[in-house]
Coordinates of N, CA and C in Angstrom, one line a residue:
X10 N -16.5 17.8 31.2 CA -15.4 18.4 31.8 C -14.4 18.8 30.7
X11 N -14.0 20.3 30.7 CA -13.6 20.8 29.8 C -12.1 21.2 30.3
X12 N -10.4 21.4 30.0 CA -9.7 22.1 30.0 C -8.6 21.2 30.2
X13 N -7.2 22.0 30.4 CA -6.0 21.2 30.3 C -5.5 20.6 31.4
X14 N -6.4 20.8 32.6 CA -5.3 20.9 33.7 C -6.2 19.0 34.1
X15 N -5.4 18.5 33.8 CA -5.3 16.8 34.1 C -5.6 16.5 35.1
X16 N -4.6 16.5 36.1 CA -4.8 16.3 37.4 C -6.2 16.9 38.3
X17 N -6.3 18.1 38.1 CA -7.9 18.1 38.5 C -9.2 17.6 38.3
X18 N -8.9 17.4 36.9 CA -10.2 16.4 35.9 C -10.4 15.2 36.9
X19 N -9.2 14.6 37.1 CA -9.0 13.1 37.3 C -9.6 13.5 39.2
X20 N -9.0 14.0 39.8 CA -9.4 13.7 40.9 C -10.9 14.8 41.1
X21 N -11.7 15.1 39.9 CA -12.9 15.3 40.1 C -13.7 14.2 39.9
X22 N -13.6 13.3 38.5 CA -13.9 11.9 37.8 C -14.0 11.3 39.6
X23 N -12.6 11.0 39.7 CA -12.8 9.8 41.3 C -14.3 10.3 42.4
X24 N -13.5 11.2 42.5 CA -15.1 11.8 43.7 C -16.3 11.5 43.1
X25 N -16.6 12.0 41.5 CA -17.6 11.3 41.1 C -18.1 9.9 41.0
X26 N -17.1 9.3 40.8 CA -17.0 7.9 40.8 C -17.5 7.3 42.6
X27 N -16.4 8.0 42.9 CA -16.9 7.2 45.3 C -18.1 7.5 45.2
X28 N -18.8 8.7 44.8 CA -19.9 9.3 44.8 C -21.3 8.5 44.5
X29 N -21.1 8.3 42.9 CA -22.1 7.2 42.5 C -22.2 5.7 42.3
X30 N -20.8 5.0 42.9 CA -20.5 3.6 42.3 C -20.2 3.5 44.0
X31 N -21.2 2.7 44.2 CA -21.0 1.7 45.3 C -20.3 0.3 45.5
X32 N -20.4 -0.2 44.6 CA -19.8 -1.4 44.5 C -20.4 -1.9 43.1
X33 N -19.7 -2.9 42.6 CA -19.8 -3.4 41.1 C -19.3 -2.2 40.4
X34 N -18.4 -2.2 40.6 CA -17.8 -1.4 39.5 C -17.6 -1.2 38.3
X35 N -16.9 -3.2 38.1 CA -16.9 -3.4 37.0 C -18.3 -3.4 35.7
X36 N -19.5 -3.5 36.3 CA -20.9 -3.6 35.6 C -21.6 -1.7 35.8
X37 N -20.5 -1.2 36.7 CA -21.5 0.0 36.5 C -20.7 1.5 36.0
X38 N -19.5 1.1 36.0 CA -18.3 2.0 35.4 C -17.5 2.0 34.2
X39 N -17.7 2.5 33.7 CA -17.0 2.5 32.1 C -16.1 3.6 31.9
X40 N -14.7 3.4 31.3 CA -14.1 4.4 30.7 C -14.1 4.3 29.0
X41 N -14.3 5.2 28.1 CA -15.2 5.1 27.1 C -14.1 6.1 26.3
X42 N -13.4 5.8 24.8 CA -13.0 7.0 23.7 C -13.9 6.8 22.8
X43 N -13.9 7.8 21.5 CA -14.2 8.2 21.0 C -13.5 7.2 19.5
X44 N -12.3 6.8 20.0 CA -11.7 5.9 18.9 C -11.8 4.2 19.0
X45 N -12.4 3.9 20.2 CA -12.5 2.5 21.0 C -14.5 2.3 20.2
X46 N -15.5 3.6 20.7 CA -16.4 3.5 20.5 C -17.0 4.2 19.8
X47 N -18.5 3.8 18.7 CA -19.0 5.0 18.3 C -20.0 5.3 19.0
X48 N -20.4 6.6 18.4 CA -21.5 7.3 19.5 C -23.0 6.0 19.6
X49 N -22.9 5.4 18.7 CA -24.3 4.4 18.7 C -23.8 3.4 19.7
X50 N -22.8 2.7 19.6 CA -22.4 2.0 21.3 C -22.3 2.7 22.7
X51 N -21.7 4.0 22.4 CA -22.1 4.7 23.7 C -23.7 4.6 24.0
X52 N -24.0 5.1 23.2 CA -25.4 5.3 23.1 C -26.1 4.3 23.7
X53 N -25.8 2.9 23.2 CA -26.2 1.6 23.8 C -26.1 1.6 25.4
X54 N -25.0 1.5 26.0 CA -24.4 1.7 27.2 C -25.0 2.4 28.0
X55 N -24.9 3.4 27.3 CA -26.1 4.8 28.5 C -27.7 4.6 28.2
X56 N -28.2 3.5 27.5 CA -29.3 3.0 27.9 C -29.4 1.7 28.5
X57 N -28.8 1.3 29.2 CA -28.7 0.2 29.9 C -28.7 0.4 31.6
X58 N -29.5 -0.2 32.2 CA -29.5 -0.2 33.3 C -28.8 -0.7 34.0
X59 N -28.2 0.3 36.0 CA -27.1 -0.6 36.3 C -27.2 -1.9 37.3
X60 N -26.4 -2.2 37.3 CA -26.7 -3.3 37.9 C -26.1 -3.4 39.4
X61 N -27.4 -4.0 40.6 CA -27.0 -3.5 41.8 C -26.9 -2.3 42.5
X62 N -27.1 -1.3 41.7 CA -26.6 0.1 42.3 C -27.8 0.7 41.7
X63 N -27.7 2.2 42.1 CA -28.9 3.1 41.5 C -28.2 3.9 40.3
X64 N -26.6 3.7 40.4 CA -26.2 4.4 39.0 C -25.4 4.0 38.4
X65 N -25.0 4.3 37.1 CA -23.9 3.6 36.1 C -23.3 5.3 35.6
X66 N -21.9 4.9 36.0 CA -21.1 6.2 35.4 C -20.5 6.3 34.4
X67 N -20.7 6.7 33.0 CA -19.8 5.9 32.3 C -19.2 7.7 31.5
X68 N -17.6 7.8 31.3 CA -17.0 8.6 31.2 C -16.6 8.6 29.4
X69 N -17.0 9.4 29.4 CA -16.2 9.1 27.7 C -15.0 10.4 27.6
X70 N -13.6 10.0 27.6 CA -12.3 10.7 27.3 C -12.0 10.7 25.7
X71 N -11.8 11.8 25.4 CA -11.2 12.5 24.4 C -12.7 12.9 24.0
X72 N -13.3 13.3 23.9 CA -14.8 13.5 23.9 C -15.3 14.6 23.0
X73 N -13.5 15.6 23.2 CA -13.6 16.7 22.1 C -13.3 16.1 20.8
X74 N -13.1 14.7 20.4 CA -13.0 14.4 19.2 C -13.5 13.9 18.5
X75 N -15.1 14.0 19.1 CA -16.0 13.3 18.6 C -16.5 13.8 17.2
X76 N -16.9 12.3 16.1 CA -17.3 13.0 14.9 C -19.0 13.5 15.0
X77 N -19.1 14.1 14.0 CA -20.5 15.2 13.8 C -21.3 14.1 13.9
X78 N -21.2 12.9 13.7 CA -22.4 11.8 13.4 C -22.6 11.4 14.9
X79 N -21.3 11.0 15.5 CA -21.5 10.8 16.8 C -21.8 11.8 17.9
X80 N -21.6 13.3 17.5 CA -21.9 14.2 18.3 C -23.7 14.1 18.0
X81 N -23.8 14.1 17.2 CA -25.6 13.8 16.9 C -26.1 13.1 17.9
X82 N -25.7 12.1 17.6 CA -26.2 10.3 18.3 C -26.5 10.7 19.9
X83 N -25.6 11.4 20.2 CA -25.6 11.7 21.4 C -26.2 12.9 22.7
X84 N -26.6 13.8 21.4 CA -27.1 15.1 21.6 C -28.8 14.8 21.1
X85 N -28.8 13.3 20.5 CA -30.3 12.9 20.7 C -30.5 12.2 21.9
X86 N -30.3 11.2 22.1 CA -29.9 10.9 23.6 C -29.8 12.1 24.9
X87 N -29.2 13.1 24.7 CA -29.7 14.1 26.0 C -30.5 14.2 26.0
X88 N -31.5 14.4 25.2 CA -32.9 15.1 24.8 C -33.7 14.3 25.6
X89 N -33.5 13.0 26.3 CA -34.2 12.3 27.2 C -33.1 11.4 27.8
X90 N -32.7 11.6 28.6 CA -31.5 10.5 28.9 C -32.0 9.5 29.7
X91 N -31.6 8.2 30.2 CA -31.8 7.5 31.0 C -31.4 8.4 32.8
X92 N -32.2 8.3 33.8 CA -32.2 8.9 34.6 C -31.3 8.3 35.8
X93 N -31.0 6.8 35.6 CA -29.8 6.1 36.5 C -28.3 5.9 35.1
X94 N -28.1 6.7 34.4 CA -26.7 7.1 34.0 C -26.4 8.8 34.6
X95 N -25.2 8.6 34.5 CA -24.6 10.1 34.7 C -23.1 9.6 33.5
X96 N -23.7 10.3 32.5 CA -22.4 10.3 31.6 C -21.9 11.8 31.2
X97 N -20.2 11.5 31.3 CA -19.4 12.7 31.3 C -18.5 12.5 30.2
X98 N -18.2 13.6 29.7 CA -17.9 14.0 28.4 C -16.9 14.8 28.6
X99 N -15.4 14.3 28.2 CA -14.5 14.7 29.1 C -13.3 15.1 28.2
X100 N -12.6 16.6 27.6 CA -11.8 17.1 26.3 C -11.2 17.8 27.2
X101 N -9.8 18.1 26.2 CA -8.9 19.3 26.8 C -9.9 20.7 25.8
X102 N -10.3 20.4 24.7 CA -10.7 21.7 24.2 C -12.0 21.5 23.2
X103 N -13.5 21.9 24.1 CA -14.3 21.4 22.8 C -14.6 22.4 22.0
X104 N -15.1 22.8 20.7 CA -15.6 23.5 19.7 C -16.9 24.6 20.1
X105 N -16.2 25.7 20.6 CA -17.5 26.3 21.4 C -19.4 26.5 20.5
X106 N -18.7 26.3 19.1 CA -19.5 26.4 18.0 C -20.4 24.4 18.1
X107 N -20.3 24.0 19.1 CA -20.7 22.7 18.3 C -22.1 22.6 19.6
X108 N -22.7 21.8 19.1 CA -24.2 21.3 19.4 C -23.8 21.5 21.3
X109 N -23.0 19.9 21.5 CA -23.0 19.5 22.5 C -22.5 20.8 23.5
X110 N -21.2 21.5 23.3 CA -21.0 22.4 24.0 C -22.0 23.5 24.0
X111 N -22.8 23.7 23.3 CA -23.8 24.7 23.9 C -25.0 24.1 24.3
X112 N -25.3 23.3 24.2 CA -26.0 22.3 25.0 C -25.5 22.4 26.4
X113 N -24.7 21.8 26.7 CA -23.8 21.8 28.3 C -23.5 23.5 28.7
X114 N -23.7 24.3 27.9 CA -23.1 25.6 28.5 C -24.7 26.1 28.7
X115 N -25.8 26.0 28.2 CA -27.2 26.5 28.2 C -27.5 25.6 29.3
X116 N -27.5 24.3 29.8 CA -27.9 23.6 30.9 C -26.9 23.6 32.5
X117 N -26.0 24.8 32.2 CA -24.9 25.1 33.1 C -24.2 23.8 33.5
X118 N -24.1 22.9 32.8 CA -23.2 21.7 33.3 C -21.9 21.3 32.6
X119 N -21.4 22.6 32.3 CA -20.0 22.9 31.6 C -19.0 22.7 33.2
X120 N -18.1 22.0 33.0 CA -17.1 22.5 34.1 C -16.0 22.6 33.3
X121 N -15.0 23.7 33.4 CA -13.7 24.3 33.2 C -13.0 23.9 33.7
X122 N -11.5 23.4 33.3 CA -10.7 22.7 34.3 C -9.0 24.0 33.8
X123 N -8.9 25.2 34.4 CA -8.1 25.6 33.9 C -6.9 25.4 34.6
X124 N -5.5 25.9 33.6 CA -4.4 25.1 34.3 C -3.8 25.2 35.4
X125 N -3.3 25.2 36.6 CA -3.0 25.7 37.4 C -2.1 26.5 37.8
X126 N -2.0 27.7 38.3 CA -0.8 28.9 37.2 C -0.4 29.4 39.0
X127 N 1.4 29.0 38.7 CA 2.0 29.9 40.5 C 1.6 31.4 40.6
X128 N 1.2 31.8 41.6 CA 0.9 33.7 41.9 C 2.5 34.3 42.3

């Protein structure tokens, strides 16, 4: 999830969230930075199976500031991902020049979150 407009981000996240998290939340939902974790703990997490449920959500915010090591770590990891995670990758502005965003823009799973402007 890419752009400035906040409030949309967040009530797209929730519907994802009702969506795949039935209950256990706490064992199948994660809110995840980039300054809390590196990409090799992410990495850990999104190979872990969830528990009770068929899926584990786990959200990584500020995502556009991820370092090149950890954009790696991570962009190896797509290349086969665990098939009960759905992990989102969530910046006001990522580097259209970098791995991951053309990755997400070549597998059309880019969403744009632009600001919302009065007519």
């Amino acid at each position: 999830f890419e752009g400035e407009e906040k409030y949309l981000k967040r009530e797209a996240l929730q519907k994802l969230k009702a969506e795949l998290i039935s209950g256990n939340e706490d064992f199948n939902y994660q809110l995840l930075t980039p300054t809390s974790y590196t990409g090799r703990e992410i990495l850990e997490l999104a190979c872990q199976l969830p528990f009770n449920n068929r899926w584990q959500l786990l959200v990584v915010e500020e995502a556009d500031r991820l370092t090149l090591k950890d954009e790696k770590i991570i962009m190896d990891y797509l290349k086969n991902p665990v098939n009960s995670t759905c992990l989102v990758l969530v910046g006001e502005r990522f580097n259209p020049q970098s791995r991951l965003y053309k990755f997400f823009k070549e597998k059309d799973k880019l969403v744009i979150f632009y600001l919302l402007r009065e007519m």
